[in-house]
Coordinates of C-alpha atoms (C1' of nucleotides) in Angstrom, one line a residue:
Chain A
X1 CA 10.4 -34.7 77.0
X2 CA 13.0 -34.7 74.3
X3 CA 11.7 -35.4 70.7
X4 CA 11.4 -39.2 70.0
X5 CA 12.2 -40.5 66.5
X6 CA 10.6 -43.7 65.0
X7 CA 13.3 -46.8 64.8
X8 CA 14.6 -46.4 61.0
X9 CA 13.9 -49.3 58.7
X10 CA 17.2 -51.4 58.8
X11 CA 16.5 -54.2 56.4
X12 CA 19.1 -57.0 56.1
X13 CA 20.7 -56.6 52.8
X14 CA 19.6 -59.9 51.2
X15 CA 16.0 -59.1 52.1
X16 CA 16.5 -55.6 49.4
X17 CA 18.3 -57.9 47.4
X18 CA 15.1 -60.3 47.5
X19 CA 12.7 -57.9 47.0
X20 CA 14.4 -55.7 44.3
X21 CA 14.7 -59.0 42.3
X22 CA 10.8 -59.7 42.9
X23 CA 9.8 -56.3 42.0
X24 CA 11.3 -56.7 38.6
X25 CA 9.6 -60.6 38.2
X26 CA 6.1 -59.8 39.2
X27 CA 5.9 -56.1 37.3
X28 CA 6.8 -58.0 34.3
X29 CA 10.0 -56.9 33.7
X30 CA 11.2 -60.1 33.9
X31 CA 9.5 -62.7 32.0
X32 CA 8.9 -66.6 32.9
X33 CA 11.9 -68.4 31.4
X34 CA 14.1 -65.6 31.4
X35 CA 18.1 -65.9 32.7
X36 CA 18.5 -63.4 35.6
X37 CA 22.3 -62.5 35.2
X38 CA 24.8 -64.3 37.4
X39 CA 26.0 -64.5 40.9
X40 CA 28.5 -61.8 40.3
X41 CA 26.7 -60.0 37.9
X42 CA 24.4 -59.5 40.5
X43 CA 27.0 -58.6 43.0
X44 CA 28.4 -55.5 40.7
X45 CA 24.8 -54.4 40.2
X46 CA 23.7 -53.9 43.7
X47 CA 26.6 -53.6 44.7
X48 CA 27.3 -55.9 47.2
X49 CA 28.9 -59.5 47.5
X50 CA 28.1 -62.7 46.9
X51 CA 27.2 -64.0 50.1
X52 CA 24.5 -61.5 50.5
X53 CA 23.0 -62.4 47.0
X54 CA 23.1 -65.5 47.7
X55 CA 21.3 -65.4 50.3
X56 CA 19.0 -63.6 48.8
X57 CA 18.4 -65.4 46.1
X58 CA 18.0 -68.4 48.6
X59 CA 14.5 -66.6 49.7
X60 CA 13.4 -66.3 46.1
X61 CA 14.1 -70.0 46.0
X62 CA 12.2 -71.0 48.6
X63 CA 9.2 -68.7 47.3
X64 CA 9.4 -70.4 44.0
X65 CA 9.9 -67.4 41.8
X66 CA 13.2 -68.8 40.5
X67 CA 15.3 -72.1 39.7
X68 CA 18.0 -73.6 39.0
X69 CA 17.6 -74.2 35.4
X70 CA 20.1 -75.5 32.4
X71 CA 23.3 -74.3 32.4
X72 CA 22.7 -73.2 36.5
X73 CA 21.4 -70.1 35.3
X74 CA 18.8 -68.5 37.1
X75 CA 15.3 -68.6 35.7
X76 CA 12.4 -67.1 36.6
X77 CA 9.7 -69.3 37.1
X78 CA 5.6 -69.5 37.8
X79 CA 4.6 -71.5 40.2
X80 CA 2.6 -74.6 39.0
X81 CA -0.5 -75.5 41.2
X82 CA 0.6 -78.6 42.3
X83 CA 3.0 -76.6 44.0
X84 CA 1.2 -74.1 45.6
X85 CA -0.8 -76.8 47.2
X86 CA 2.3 -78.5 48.1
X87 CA 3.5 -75.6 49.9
X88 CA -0.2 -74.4 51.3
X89 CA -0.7 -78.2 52.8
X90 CA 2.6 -77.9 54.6
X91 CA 2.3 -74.5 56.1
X92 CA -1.4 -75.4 56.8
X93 CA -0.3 -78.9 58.7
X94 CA 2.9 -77.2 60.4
X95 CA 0.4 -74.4 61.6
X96 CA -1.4 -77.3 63.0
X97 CA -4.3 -78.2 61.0
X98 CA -6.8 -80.8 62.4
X99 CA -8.9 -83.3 60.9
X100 CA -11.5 -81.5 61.5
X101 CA -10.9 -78.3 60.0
X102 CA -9.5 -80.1 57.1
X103 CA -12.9 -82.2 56.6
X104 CA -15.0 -79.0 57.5
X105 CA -13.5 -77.3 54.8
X106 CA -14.0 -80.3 52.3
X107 CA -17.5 -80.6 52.8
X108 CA -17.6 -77.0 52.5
X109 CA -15.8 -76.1 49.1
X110 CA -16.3 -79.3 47.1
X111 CA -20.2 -79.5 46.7
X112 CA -19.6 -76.1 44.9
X113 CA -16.9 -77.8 42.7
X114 CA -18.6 -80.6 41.8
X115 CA -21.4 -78.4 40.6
X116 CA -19.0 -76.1 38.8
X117 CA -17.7 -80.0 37.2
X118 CA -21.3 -80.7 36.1
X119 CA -21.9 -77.4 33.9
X120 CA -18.0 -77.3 33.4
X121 CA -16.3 -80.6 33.0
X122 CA -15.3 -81.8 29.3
X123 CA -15.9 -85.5 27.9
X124 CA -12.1 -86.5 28.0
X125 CA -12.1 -85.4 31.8
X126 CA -15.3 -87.0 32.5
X127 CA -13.7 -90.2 30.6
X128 CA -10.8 -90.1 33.4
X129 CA -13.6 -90.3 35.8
X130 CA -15.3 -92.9 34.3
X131 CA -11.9 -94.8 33.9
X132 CA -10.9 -94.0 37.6
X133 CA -14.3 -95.6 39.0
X134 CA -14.2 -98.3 37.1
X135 CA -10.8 -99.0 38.6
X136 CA -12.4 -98.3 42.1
X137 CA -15.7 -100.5 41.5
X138 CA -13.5 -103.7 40.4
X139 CA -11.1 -103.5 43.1
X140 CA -11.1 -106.4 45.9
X141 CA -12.7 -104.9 48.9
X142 CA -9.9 -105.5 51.5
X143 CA -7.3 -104.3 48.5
X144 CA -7.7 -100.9 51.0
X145 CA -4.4 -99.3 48.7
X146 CA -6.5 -99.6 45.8
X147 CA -9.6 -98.3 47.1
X148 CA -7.5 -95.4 48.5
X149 CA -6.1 -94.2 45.7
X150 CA -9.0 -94.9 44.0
X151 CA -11.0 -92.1 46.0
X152 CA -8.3 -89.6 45.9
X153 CA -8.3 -90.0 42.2
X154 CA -11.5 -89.4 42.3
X155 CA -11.0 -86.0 44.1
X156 CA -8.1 -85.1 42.0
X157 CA -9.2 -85.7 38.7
X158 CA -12.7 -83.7 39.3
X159 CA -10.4 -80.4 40.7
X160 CA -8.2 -81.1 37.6
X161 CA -10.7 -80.4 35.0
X162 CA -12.1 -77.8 36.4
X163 CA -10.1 -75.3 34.1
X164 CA -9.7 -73.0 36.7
X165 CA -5.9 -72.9 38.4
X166 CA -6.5 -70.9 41.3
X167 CA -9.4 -73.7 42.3
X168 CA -7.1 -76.7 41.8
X169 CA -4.7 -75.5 44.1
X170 CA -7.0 -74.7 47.2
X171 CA -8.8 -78.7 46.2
X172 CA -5.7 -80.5 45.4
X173 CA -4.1 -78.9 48.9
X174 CA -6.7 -80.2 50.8
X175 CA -6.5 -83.8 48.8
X176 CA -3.2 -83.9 49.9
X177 CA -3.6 -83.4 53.2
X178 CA -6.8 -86.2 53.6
X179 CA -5.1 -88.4 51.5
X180 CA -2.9 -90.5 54.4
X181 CA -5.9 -90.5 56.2
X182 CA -8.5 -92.0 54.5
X183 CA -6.8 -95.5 54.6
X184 CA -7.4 -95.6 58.1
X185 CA -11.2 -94.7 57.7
X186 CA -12.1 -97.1 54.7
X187 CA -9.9 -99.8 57.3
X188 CA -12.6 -99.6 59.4
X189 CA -15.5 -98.7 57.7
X190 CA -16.7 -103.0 56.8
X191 CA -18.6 -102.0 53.0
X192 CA -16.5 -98.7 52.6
X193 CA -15.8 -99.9 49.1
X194 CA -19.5 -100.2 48.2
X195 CA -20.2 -97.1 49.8
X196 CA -17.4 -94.6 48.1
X197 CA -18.3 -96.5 44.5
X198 CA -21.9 -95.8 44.8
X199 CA -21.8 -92.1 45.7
X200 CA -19.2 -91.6 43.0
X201 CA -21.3 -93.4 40.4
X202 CA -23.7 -90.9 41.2
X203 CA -21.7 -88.1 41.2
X204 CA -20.5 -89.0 37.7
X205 CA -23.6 -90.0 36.2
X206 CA -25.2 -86.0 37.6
X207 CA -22.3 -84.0 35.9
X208 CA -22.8 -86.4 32.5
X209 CA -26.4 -85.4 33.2
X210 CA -25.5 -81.7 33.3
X211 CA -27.4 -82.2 36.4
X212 CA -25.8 -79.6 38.7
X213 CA -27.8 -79.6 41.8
X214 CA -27.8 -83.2 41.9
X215 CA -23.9 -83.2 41.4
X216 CA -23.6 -80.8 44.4
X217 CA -25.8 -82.8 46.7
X218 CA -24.2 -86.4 46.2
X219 CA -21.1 -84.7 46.6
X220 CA -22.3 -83.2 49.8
X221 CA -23.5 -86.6 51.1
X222 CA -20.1 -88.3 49.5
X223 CA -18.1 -86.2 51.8
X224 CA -20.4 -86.3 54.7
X225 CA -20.5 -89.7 54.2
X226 CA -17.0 -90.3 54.6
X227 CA -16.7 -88.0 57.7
X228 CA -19.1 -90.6 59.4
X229 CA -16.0 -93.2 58.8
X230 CA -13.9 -91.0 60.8
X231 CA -16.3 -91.5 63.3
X232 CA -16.6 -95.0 63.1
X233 CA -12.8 -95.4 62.7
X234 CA -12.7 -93.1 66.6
X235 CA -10.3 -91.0 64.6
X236 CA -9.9 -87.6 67.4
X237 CA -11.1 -84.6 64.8
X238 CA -9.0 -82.0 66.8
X239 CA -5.7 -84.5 66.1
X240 CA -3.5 -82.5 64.2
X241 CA -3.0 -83.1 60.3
X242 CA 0.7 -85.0 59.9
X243 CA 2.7 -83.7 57.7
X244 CA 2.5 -85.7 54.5
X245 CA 6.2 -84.5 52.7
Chain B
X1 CA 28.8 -103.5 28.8
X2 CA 30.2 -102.2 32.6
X3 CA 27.5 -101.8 35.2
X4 CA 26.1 -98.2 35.2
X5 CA 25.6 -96.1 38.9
X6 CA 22.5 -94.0 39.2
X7 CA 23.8 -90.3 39.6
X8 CA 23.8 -90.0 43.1
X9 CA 21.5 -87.5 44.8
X10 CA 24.2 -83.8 45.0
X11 CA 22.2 -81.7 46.9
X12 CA 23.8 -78.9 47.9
X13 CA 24.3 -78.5 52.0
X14 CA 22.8 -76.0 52.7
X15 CA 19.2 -77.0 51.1
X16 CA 20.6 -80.5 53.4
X17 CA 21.1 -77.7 56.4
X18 CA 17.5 -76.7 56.2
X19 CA 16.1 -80.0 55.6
X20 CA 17.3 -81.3 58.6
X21 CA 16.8 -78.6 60.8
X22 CA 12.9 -78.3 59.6
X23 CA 13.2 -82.2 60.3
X24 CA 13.5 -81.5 63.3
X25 CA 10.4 -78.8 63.6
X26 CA 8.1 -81.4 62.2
X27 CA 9.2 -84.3 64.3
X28 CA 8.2 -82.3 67.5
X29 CA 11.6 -82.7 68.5
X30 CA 12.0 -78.2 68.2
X31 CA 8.6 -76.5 69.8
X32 CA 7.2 -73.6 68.4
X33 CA 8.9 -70.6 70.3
X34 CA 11.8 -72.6 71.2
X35 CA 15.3 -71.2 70.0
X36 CA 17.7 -72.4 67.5
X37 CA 21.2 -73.0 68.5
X38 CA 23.3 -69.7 67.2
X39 CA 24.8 -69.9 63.7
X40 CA 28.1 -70.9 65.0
X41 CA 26.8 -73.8 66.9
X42 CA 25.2 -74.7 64.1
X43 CA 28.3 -74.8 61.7
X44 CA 30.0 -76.9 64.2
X45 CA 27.0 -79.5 64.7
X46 CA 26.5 -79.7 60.6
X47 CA 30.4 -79.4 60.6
X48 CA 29.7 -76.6 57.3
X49 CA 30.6 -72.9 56.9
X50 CA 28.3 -70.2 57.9
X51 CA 27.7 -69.1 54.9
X52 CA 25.8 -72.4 54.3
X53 CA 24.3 -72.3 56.9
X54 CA 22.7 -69.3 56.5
X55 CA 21.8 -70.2 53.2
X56 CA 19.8 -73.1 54.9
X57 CA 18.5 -70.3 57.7
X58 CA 17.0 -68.1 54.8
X59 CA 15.0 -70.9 53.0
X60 CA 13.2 -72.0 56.4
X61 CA 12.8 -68.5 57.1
X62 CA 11.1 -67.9 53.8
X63 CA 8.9 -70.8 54.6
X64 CA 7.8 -69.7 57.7
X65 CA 9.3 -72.5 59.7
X66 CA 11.8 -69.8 61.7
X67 CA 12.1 -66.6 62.6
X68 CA 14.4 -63.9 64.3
X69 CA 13.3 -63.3 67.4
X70 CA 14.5 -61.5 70.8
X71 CA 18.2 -61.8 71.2
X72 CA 18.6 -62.7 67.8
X73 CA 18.1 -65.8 68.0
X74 CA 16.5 -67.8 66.1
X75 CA 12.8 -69.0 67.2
X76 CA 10.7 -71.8 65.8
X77 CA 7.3 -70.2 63.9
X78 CA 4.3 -71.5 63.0
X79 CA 3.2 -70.2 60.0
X80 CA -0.6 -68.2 60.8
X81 CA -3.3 -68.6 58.2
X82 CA -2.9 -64.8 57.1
X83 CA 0.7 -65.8 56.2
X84 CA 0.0 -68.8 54.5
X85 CA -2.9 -66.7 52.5
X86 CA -0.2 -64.4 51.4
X87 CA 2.0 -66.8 50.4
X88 CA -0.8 -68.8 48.4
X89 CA -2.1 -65.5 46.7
X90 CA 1.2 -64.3 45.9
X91 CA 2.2 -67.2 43.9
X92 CA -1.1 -67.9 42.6
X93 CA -1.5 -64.3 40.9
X94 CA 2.4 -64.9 39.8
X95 CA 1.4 -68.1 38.0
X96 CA -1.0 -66.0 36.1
X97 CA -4.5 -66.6 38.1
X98 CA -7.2 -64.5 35.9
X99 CA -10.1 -63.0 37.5
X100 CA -12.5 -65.3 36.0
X101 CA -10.8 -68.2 38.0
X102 CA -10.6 -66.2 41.6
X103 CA -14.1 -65.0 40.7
X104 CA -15.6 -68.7 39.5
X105 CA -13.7 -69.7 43.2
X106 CA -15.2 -67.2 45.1
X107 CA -18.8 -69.0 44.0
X108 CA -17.7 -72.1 44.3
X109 CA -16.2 -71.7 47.9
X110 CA -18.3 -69.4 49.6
X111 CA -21.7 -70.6 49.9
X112 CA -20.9 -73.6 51.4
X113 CA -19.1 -71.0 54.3
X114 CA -21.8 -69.3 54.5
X115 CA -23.9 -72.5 55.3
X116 CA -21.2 -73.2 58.3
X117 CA -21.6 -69.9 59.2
X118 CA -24.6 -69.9 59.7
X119 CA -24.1 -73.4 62.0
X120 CA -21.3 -72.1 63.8
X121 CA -20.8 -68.0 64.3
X122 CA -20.7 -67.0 67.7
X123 CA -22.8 -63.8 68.9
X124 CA -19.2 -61.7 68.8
X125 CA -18.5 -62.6 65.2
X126 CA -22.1 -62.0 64.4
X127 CA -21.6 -58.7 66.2
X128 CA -18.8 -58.0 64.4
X129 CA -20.4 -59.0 61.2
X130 CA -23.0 -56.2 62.4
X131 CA -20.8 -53.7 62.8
X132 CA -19.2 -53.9 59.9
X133 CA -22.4 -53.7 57.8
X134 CA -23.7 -50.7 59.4
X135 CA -20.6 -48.9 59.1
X136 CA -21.3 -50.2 55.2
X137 CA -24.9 -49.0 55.2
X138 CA -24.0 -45.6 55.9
X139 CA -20.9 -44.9 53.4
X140 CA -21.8 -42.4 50.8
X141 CA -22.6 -43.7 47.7
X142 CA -19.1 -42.2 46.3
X143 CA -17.6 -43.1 48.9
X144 CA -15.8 -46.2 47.0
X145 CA -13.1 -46.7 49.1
X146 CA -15.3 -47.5 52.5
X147 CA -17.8 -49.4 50.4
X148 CA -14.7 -51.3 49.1
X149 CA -13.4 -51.9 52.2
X150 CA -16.8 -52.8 53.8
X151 CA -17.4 -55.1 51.1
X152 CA -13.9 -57.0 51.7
X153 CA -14.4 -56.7 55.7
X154 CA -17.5 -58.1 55.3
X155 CA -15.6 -61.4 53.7
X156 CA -13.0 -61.6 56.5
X157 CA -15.3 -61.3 58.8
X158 CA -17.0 -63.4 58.1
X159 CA -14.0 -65.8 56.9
X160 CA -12.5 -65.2 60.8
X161 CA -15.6 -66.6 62.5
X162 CA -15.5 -69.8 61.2
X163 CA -13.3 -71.5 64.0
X164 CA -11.1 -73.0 60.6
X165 CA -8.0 -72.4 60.0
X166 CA -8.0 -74.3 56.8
X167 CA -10.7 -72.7 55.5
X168 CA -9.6 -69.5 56.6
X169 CA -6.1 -69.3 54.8
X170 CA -8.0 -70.3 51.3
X171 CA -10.7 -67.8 52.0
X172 CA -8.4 -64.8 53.3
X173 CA -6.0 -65.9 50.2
X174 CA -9.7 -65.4 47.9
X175 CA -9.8 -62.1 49.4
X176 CA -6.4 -60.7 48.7
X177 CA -6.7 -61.9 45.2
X178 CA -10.2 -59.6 45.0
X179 CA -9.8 -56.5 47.0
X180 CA -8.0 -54.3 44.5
X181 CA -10.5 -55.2 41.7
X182 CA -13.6 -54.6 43.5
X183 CA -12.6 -51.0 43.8
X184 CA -13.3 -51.1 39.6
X185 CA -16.9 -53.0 40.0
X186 CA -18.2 -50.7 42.7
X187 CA -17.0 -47.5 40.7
X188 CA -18.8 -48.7 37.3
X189 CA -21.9 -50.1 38.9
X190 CA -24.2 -47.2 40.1
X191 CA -25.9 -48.4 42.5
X192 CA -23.8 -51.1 44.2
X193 CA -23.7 -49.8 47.7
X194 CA -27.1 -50.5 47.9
X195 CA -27.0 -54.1 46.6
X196 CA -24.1 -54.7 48.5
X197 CA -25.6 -53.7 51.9
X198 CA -28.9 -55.5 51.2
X199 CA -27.1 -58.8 50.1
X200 CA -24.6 -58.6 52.6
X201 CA -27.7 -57.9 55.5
X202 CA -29.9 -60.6 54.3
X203 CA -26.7 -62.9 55.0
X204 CA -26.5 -61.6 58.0
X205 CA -29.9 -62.0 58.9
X206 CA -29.9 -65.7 58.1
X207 CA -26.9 -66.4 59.9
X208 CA -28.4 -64.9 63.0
X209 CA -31.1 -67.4 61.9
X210 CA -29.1 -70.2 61.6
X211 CA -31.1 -70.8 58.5
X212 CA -28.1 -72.3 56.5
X213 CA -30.0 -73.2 53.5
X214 CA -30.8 -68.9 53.0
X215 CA -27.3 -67.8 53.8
X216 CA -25.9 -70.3 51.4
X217 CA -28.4 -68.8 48.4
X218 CA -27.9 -65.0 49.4
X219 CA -24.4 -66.2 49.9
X220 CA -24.4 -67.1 46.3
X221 CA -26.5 -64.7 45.1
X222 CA -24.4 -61.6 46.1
X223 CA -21.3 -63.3 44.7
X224 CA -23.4 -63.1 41.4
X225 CA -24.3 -60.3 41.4
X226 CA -20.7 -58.9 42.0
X227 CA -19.8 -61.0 39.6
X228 CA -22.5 -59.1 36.9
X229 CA -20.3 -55.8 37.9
X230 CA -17.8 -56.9 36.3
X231 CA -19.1 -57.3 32.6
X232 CA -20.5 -54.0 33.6
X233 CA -17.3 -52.6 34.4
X234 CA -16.4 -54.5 31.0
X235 CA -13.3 -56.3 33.0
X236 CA -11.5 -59.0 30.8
X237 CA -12.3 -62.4 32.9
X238 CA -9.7 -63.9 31.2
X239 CA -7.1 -60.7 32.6
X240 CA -4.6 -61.8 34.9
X241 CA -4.7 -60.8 38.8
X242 CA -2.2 -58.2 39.3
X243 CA 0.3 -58.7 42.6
X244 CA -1.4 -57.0 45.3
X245 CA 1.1 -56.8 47.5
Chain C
dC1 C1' 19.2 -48.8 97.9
dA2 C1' 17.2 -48.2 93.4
dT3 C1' 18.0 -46.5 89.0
dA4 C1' 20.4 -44.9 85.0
dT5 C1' 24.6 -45.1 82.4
dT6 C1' 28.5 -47.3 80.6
dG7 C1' 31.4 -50.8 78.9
dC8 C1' 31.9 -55.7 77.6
dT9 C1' 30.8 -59.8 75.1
dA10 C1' 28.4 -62.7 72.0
dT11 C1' 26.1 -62.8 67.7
dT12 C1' 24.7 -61.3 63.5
dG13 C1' 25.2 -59.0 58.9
dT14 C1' 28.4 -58.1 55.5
dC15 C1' 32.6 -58.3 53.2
dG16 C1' 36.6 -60.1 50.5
dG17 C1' 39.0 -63.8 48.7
dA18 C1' 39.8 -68.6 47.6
dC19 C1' 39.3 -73.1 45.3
dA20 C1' 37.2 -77.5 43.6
dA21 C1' 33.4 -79.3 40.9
dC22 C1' 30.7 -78.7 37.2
dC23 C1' 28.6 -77.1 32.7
dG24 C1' 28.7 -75.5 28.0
dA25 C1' 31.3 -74.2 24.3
dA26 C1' 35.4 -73.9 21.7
dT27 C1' 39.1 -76.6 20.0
dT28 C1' 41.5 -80.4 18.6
dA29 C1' 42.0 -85.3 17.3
dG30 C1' 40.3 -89.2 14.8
Chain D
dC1 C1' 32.3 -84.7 10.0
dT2 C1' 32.1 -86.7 14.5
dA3 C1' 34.1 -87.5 18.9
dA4 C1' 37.2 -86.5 22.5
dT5 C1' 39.6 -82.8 24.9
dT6 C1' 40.5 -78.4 26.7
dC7 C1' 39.1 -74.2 28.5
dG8 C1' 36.6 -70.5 30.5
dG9 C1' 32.9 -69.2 33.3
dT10 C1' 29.7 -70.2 37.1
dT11 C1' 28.3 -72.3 41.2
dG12 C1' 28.9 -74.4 45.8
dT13 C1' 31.6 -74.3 49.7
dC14 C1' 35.1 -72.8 52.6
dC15 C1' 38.0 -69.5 55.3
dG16 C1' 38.9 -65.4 57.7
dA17 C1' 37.7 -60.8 59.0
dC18 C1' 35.2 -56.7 60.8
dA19 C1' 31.5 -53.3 62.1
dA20 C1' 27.0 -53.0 64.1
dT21 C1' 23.9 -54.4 67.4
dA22 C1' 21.6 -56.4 71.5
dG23 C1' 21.9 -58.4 75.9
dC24 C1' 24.2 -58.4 80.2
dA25 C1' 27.2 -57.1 83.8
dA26 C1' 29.6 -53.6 86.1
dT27 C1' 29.6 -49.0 87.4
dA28 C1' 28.2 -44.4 88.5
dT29 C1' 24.5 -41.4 90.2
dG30 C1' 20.5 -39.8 92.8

DNA sequence: CATATTGCTATTGTCGGACAACCGAATTAG
DNA sequence: CTAATTCGGTTGTCCGACAATAGCAATATG
């Protein structure tokens, strides 16, 4: 048998672009904010043309490590969480999530957040609470929008003042992706209203209370709560997520 | 004073290229594994150049939406939850995720898997949760890099067996973010291997329990005491997460 | 006849050049 | 001195071209 060699690495010339381009952002070497040069400053640097930079560039785009910023220039950017999210809910609900693993995985992560909220959370951001329930417990109780946004709000403003980035992505992805469907839950749940109010009154008044465990468990039977409206509501838990652009 | 226009939406083609074609992907209307017309094709259907479209072509490719498959062609993807985890962790340590925030995470998130573990592992991911510890429990001491990697299998593991794909991109993405830095707790704490091993088999042991309540607190009680190592190891919590790659 | 080799063809990856639209800055006009 | 204009540079898009490659068909070989 004649000596075999390996297939040699042929990467596509935009990818090395790409990557060589990344390398300098995330070593440091290029800061957030700073001007990467232009297009054809590029082109005389690595030494090849436009098209192929371009392209390149068009995968850093897409991987949010640069923008379009004033003047066109290039800038290097840091992704912001809401972004991340953005980006994580999509791939999630492209790669097929289902109601079910979404909810699993709410009533698994966000008893642990609220009791991080309880030793954690600040007066202005328990004031947004408080401001955001209020909103919820005066609301009409077929005004379902209301109610809605109401209990996302909820969700949101808790993983927002959490201090803690990497946190508020993974919660505000999953918010994004139960959002559409907790309108057709609260639909046909008949005292939803009552129900969401209640459990969030007690959530609220348990971190105020520094109460941790308590936060933890009303949060655990908030969210399981809510799961029993899918239920109710016949929703199929292994119906795939839709993808909420 | 004259009537004034909005400016009108100028998105560049080929970000309209890739829009419609991942239309397309999300409407059902292209099936995972199906191909993509060739670039050609393309250019004549969007009636652009090539070069825009491929602009297009590399943005969903950096999203995950397409790849290159046999022949070339292009092939509809859908994006896996190790991909997505990459993705996530990538740009989360790029936006400057400190360890205190993966670590405070990592407590937050975990017990509650741990409690669906224990509800839901099958006797092969148990098994395999087994296997992983003993290979653990007989590492040498100094032997940092197998404890390390025992340490993050263990996670993964246990992570993979949870029949959630949801929760198994945010977990896996936790995991990336940790590995490297693990390697520093383990080498500053003397005797880690042995409170990893014991945490990590009293976990185990209440899985194969199904006592959810006791793999939740061992759950949470290994993650503080890794957590310990690393004012031990005199890590700055507030340091960011270097790019694993 | 079955298999291995060869050549053909379609497609991609890359190149070079071109031009209009657009932005910011320099310059000129008021 | 401020406002309008010009100007140069950069981007977005187009066109055309070519080498490299992979799949496929035709051919040679046993």
């Amino acid at each position: 048998m004649r000596h075999t060699f390996k297939p040699l690495a042929r990467e596509p010339v935009y990818a090395k672009v790409a990557q060589a381009i990344e390398q300098d952002i995330v070593s440091g070497a290029l800061k957030e904010g700073s001007a990467l040069p232009t297009e054809g400053e590029l082109c005389e640097q690595f030494g090849v043309t436009r098209s192929s930079v371009r392209e390149g560039i068009r995968l850093l785009e897409q991987a949010g490590l640069i923008e379009r910023g004033a003047a066109k220039r290039l800038i290097v950017k840091s992704p912001k969480a809401a972004e991340i999210a953005a980006v994580a809910s999509r791939s999630l609900a492209h790669g097929g999530a289902t109601f079910r693993e979404v909810w699993e995985t709410l009533a698994a992560f966000y008893p642990g957040a609220a009791r991080l909220a309880a030793a954690r959370l600040d007066s202005k951001a328990l004031a947004a609470l408080k401001e955001a329930h209020a909103q919820l417990a005066k609301a009409r109780a077929d005004d379902i929008e209301t109610i809605v946004s109401g209990a996302v709000d909820f969700f949101q403003l808790l993983a927002a003042g959490l201090d803690n980035r990497v946190m508020l992505a993974m919660l505000q992805s999953l918010n994004m992706m139960i959002g559409a469907s907790l309108a057709r839950i609260i639909d046909a749940a008949p005292n939803a209203k009552k129900r969401i109010a209640d459990a969030q009154g007690e959530i609220i008044a348990a971190i105020e209370a520094r109460d941790e465990t308590k936060a933890a468990e009303w949060m655990a039977r908030h969210i399981d709560d809510l799961m029993r409206g899918y239920k109710v509501a016949k929703v199929d838990p292994e119906a795939r997520i839709y993808y909420g652009a």
